[in-house]
CSV table of C-alpha atoms and ligand atoms in Angstrom, one decimal:
chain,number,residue,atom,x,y,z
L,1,UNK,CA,3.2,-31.3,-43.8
L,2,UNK,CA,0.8,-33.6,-42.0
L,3,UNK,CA,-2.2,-32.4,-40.1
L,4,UNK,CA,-1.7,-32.0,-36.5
L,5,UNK,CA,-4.9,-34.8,-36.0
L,6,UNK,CA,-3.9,-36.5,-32.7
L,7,UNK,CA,-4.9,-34.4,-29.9
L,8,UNK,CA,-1.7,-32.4,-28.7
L,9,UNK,CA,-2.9,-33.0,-24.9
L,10,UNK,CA,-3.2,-36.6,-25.7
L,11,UNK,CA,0.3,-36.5,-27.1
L,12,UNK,CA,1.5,-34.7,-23.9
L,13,UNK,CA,0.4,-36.9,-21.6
L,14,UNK,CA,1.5,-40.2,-23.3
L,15,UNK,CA,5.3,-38.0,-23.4
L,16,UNK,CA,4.9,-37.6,-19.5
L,17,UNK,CA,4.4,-40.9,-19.0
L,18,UNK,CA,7.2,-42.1,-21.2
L,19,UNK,CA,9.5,-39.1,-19.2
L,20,UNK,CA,9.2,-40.7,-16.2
L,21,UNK,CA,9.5,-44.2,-17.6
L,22,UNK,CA,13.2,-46.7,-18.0
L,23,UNK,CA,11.2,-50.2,-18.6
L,24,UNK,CA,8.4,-50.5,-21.0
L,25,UNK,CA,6.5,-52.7,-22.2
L,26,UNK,CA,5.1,-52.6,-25.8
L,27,UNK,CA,1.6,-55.3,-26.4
L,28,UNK,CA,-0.3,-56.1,-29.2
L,29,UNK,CA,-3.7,-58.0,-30.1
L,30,UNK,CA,-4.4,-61.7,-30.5
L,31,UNK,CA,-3.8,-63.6,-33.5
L,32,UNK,CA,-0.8,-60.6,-34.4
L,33,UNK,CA,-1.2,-59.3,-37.9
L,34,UNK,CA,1.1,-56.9,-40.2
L,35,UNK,CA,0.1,-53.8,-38.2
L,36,UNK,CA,0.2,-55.0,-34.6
L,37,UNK,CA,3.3,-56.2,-35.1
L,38,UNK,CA,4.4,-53.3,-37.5
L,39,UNK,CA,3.1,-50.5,-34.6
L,40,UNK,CA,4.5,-52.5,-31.5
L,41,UNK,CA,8.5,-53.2,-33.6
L,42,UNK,CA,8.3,-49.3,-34.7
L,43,UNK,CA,7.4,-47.9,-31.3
L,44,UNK,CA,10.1,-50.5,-29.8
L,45,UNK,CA,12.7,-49.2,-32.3
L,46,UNK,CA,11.5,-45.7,-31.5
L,47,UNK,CA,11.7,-46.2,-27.5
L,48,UNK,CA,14.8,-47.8,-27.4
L,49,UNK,CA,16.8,-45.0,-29.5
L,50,UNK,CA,15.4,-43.1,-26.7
L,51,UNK,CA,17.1,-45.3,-24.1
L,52,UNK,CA,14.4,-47.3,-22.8
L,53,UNK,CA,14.1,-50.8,-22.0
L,54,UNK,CA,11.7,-52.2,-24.1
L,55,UNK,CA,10.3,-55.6,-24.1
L,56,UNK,CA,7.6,-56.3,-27.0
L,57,UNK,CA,4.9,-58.9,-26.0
L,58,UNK,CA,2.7,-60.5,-27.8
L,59,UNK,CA,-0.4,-62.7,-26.5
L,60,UNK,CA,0.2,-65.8,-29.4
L,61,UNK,CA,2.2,-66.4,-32.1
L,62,UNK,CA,2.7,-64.4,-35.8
L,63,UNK,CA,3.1,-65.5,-38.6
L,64,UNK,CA,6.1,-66.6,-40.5
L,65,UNK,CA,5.8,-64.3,-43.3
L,66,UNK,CA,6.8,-61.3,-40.6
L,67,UNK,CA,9.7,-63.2,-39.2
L,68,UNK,CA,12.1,-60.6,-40.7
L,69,UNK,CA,10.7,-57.5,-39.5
L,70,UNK,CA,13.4,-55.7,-37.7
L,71,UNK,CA,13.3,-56.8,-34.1
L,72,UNK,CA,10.5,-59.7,-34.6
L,73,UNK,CA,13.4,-62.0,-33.2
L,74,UNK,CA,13.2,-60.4,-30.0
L,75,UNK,CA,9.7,-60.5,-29.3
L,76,UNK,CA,8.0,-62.7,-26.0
L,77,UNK,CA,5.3,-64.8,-27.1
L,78,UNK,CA,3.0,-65.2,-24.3
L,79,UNK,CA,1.7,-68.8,-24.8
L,80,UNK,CA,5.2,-70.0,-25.0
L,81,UNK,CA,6.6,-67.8,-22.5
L,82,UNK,CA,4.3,-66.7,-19.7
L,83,UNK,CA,6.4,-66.3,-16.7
L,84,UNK,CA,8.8,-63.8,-18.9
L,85,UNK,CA,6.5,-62.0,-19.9
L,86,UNK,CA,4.8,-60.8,-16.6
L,87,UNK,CA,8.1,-60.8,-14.9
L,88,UNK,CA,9.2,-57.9,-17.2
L,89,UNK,CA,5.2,-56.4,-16.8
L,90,UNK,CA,6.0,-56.4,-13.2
L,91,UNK,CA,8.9,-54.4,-13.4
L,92,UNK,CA,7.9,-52.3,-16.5
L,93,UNK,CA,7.2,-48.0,-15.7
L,94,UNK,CA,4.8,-48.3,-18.7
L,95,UNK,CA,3.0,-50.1,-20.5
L,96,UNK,CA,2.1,-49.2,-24.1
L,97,UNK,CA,-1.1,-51.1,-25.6
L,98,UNK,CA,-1.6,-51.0,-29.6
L,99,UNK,CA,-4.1,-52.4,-31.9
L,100,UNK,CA,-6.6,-53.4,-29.7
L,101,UNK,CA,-9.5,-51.6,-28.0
L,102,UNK,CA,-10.6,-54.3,-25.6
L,103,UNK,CA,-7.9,-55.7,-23.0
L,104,UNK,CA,-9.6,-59.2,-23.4
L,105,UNK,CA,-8.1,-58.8,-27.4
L,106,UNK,CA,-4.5,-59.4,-25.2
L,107,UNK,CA,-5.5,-62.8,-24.2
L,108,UNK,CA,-4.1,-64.5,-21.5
L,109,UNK,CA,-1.8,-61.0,-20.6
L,110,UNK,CA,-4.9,-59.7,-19.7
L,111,UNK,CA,-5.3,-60.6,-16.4
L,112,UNK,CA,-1.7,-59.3,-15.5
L,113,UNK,CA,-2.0,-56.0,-17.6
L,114,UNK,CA,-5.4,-55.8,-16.0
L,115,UNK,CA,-4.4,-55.9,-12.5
L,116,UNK,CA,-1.3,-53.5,-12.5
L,117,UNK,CA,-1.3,-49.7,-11.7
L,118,UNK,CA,1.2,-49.3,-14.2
L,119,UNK,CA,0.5,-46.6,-16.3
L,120,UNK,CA,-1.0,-47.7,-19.3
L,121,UNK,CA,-1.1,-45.8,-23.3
L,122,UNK,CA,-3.2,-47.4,-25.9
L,123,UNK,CA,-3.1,-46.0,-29.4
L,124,UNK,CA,-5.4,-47.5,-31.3
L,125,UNK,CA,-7.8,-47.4,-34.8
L,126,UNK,CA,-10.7,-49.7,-33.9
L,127,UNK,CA,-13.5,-48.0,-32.9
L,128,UNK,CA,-15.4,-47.3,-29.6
L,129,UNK,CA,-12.9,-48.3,-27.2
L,130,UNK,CA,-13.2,-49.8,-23.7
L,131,UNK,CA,-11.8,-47.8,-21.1
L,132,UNK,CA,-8.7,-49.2,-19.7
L,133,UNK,CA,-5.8,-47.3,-20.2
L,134,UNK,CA,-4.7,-44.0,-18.8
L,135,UNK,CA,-4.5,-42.4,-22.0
L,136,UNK,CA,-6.6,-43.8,-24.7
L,137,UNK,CA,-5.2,-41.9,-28.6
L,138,UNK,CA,-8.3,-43.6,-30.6
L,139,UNK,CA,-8.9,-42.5,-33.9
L,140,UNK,CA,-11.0,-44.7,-35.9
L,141,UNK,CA,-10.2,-42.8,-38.8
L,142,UNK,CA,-6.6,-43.8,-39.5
L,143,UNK,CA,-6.1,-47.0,-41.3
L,144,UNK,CA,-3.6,-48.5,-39.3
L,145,UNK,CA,-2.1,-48.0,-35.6
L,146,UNK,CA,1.4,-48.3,-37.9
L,147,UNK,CA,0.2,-45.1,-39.0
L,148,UNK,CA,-1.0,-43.3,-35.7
L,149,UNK,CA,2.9,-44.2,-34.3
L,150,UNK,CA,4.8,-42.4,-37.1
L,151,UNK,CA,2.1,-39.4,-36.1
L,152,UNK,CA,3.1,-40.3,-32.7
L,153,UNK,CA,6.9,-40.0,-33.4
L,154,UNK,CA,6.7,-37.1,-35.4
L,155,UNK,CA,4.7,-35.1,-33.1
L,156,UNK,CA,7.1,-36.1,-30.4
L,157,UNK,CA,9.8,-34.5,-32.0
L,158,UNK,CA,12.1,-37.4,-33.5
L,159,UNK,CA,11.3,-37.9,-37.2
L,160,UNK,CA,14.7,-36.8,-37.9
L,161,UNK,CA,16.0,-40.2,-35.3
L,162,UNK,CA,13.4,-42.2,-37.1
L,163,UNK,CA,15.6,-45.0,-38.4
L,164,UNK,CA,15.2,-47.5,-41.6
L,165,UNK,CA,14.1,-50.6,-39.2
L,166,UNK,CA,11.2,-48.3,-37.8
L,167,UNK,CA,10.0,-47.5,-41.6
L,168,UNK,CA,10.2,-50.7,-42.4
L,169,UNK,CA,7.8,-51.2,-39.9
L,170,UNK,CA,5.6,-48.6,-39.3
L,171,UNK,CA,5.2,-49.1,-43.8
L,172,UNK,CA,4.8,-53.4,-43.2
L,173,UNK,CA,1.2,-52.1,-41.0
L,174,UNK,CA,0.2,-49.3,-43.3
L,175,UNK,CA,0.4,-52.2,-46.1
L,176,UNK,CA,-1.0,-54.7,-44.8
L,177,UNK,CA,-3.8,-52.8,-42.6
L,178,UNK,CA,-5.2,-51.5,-46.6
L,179,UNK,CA,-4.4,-54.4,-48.7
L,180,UNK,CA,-1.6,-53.1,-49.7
L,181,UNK,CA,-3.4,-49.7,-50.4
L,182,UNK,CA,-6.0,-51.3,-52.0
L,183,UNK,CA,-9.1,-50.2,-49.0
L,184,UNK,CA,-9.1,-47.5,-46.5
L,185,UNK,CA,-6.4,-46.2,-48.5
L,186,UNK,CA,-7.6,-42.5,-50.1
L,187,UNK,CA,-6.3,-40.5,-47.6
L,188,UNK,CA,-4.0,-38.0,-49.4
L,189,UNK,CA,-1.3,-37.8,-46.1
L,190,UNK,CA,-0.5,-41.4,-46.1
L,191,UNK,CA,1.1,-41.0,-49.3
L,192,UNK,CA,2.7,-38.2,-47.9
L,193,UNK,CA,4.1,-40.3,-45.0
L,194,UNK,CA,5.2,-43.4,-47.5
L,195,UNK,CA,7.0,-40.9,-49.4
L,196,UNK,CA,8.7,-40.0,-46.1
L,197,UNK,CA,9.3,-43.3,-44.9
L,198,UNK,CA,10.7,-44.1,-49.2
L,199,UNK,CA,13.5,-41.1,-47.9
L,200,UNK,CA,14.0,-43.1,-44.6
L,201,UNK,CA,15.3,-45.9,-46.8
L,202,UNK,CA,11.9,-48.3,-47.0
L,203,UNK,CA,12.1,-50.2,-50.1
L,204,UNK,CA,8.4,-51.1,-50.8
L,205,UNK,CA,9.0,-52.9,-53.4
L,206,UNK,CA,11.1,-55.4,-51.1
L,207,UNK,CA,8.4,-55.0,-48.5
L,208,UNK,CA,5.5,-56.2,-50.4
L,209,UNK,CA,7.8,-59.0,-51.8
L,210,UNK,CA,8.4,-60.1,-47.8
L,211,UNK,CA,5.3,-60.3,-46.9
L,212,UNK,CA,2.9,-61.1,-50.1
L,213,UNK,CA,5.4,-63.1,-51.8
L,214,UNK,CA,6.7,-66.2,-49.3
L,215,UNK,CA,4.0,-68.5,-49.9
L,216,UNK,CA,5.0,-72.1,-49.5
L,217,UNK,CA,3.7,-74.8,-51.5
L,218,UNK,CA,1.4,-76.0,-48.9
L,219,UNK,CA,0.0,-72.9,-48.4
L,220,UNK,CA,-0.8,-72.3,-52.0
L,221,UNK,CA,-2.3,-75.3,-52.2
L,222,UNK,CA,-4.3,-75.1,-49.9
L,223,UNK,CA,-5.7,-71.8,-51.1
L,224,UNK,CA,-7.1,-73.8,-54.1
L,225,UNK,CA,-8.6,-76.4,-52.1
L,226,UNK,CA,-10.3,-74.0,-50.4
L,227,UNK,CA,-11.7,-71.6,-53.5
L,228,UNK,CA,-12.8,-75.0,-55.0
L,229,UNK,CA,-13.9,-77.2,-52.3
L,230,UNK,CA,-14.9,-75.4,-49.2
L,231,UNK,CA,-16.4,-71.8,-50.6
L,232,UNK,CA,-20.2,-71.4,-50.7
L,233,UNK,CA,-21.6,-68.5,-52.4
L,234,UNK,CA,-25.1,-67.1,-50.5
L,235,UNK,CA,-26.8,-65.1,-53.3
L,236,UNK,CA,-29.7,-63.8,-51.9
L,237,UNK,CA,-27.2,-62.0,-49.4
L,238,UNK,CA,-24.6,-61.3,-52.3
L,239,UNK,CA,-22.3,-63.4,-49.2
L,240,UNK,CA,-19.5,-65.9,-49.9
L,241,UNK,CA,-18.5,-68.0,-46.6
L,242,UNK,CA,-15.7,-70.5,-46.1
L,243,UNK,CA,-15.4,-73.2,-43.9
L,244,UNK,CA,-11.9,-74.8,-43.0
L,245,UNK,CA,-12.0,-77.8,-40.3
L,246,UNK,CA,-9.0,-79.2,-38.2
L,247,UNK,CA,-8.8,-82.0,-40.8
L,248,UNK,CA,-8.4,-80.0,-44.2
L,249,UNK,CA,-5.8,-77.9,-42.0
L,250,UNK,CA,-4.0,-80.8,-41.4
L,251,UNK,CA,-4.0,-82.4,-45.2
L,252,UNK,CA,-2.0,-79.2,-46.0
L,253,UNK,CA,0.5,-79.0,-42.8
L,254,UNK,CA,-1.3,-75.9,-41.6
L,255,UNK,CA,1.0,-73.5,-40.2
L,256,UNK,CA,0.4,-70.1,-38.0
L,257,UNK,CA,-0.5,-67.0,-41.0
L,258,UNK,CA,-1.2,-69.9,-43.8
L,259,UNK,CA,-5.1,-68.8,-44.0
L,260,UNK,CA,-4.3,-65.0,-43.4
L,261,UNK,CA,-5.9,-63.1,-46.5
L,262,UNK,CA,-8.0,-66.0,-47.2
L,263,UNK,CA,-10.8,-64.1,-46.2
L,264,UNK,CA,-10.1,-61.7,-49.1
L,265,UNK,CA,-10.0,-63.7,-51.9
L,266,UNK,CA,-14.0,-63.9,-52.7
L,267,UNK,CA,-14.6,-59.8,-52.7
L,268,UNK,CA,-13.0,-60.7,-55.7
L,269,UNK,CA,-16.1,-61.7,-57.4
L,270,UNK,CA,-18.4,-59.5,-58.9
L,271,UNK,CA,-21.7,-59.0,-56.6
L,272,UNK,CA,-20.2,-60.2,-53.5
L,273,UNK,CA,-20.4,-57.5,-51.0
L,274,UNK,CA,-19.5,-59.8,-47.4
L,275,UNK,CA,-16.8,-62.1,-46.9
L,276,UNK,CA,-16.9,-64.7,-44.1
L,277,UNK,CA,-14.0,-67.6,-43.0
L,278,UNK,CA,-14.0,-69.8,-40.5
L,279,UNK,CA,-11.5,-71.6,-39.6
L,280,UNK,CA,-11.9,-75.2,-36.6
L,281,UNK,CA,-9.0,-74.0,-34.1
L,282,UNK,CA,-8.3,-76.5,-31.1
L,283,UNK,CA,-11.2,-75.2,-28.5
L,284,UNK,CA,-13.1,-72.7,-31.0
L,285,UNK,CA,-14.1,-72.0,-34.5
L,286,UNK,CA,-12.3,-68.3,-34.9
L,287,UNK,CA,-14.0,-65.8,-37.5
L,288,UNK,CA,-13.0,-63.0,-40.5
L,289,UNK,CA,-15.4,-60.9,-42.0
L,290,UNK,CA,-14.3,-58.5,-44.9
L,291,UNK,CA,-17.5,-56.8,-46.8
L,292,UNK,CA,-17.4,-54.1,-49.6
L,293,UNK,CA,-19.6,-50.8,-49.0
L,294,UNK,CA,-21.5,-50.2,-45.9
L,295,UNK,CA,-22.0,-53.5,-44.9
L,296,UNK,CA,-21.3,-53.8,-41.4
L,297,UNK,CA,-18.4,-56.9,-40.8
L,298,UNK,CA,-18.1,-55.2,-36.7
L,299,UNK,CA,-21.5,-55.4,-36.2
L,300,UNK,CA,-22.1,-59.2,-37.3
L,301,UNK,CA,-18.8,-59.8,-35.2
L,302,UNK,CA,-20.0,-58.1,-32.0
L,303,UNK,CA,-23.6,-59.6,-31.9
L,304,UNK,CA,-22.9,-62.8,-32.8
L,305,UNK,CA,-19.7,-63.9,-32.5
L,306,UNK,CA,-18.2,-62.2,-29.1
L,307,UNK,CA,-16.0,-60.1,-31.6
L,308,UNK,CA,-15.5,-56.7,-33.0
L,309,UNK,CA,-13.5,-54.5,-35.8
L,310,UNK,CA,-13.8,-52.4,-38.3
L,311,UNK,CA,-17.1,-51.6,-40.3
L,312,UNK,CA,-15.2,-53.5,-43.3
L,313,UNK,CA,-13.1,-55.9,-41.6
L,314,UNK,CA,-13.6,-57.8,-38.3
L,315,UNK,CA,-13.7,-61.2,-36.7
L,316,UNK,CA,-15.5,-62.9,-34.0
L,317,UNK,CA,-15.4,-66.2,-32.4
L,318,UNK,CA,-17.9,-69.1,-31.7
L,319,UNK,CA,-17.3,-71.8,-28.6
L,320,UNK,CA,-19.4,-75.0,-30.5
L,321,UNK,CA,-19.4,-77.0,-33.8
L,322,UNK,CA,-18.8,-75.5,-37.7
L,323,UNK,CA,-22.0,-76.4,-38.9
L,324,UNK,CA,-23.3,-74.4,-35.8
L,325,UNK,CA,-21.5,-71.3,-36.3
L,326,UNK,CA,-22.6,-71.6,-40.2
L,327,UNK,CA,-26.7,-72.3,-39.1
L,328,UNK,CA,-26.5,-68.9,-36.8
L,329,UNK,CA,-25.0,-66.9,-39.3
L,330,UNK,CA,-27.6,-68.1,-41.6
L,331,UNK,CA,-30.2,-67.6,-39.3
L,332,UNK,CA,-29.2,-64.3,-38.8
L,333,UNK,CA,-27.7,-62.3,-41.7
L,334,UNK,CA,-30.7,-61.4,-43.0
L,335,UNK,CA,-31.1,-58.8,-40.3
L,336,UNK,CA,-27.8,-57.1,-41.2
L,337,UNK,CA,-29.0,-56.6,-45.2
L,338,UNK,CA,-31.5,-54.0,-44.1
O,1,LIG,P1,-8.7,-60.7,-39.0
O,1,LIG,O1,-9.9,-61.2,-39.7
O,1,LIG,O2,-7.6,-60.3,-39.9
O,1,LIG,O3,-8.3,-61.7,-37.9
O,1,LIG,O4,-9.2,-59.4,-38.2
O,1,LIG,C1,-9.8,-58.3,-38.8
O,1,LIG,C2,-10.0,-57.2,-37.8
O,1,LIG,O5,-10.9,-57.6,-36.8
O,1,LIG,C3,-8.8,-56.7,-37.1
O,1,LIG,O6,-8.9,-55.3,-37.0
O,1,LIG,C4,-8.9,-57.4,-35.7
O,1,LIG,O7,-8.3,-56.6,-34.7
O,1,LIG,C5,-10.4,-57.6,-35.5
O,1,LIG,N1,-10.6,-58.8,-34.8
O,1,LIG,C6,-10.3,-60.1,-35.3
O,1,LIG,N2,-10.7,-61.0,-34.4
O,1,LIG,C7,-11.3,-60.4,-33.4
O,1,LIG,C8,-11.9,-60.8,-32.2
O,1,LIG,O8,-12.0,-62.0,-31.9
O,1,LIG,N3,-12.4,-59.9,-31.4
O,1,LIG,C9,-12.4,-58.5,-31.7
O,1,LIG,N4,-12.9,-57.7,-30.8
O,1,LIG,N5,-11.8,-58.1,-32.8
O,1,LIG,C10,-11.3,-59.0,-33.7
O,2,LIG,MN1,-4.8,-52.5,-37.2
């Protein structure tokens, strides 16, 4: 049995709001990941055996390596389809925001999403939340939004309509929110629930192979370029930082998700507590930050680089020049050693 955790009034408002609802829309954050997409496909899945409309929108592009996730295929990209996307926001009765505690971390959907009286549900695990949905279900301690929707579900009433697609997804999150369970991953009940999504059919062995396991040759590549060329190990601050520009992208054919998990690779050495990556973007440099222990990755994120996350994992970004972004982080991670 899982503990009842999420609030039941919380739960009872969201299912009043979905009552009175036929057209809803389903968002997730910038720069998608495993468990935006995984929480946004598996509520989808979820709504629509309920007999909504459902439109799942997303503010810029995934990667490749979740192109088979059940229902990716049907998912509006913002960037490439604006007009769509606020055409169905106009119409939607709801509007269901996950992964994401800030409605900028939607992008350019924001201003839309902002202006409408649409009722609005955000179910989230990143902490301190803005205020900008009707019903906020926050709870920091969950490692992945994938996660708080199969709570959702459940406590709705439908685990037994839970079907194989929404495992799939609601597992591809859990997985990929904790490394594949290998951080943020000791709560006892989320083995419970993989061994509940195992009996819904996930196959996590296939799962991990999906996502971990599609590399292209580029890609890898690249990866080795990077952990010999472009990594720089800070040992007074037990800190490893990389630095990818616009022209090492392009030597490898970057493509959307090649650098994902990146960011990961020098926690892997012995000593280094924080993790940083940046990566040259067209108009930005855009920011990862993975530490070990109580070093703060959200705090470094939200006072320096206009970002935010978790305590171990966040990312930022910075409007000006590599070697810039690199000289303020210098300047200033001493402070965060304390
Ligand atoms: P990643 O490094 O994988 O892009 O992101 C790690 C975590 O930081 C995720 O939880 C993500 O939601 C959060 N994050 C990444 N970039 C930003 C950002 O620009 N702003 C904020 N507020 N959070 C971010
Ligand atoms: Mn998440």
């Amino acid at each position: 049995m899982l503990t009842k955790i999420i609030d039941e009034g919380l739960i009872q408002k969201a299912k009043h709001i979905l009552g009175n609802a036929d057209k809803v829309a389903v968002i997730g954050h910038l720069g998608p990941d495993g468990d935006a997409l995984g929480a946004c496909l598996a509520m989808t899945d979820y709504l629509v055996q309920r007999g909504k409309k459902v439109q799942v929108m997303l503010p810029d592009e995934f990667p490749a390596f979740l192109n088979w996730l059940p229902g990716a295929n049907k998912t509006l990209i913002y960037t490439q389809q604006p007009e769509a996307c606020e055409t169905f926001l106009k119409k939607a009765d709801a509007i269901f925001l996950l992964d994401l505690n800030q409605l900028n971390r939607i992008g350019g959907l924001a201003e839309t999403v902002g202006a409408l009286k649409t009722p609005k549900v955000l179910i989230d695990h990143h902490p301190n939340p803005d205020k900008f949905a009707d019903v906020t279900i926050s709870y920091p301690q969950f490692a992945s939004t994938s996660e708080m929707v199969f709570r959702f579900i459940c406590r709705s009433g439908y685990f037994d309509e839970m079907t194989k697609d929404c495992a799939i997804c609601v597992y591809t999150g859990m997985m990929t929110d904790t490394g594949a369970f290998t951080y943020n991953s000791n709560n006892e009940e989320m083995y419970y629930i993989i061994s509940q999504l195992i009996h819904k059919g996930v196959d996590k062995d296939w799962v991990y192979n999906k996502v971990f396991n599609t590399y292209s040759v580029d890609r890898m590549r690249l990866m080795g370029f990077v952990l010999y060329n472009r990594m720089q190990i800070w040992d007074a601050y037990h800190t490893a930082i990389i630095t990818l520009t616009q022209e090492d992208l392009n030597e490898f054919d970057y493509q959307v998700g090649d650098t994902e998990g990146f960011v990961n690779l020098p926690l892997s050495i012995q000593g280094i507590v924080f993790s940083v990556f940046m990566r040259e973007d067209n108009d930005k440099i855009k920011l990862s930050f993975r530490s070990r222990g109580a070093f703060p990755c959200n705090k470094v994120a939200s006072n320096l680089f206009n970002g935010g996350g978790h305590l171990n994992a966040a990312g930022g970004e910075f409007y000006g020049k590599m070697d810039e972004a690199v000289k303020l982080l210098e300047e200033w991670l001493p402070d965060f050693m304390i």
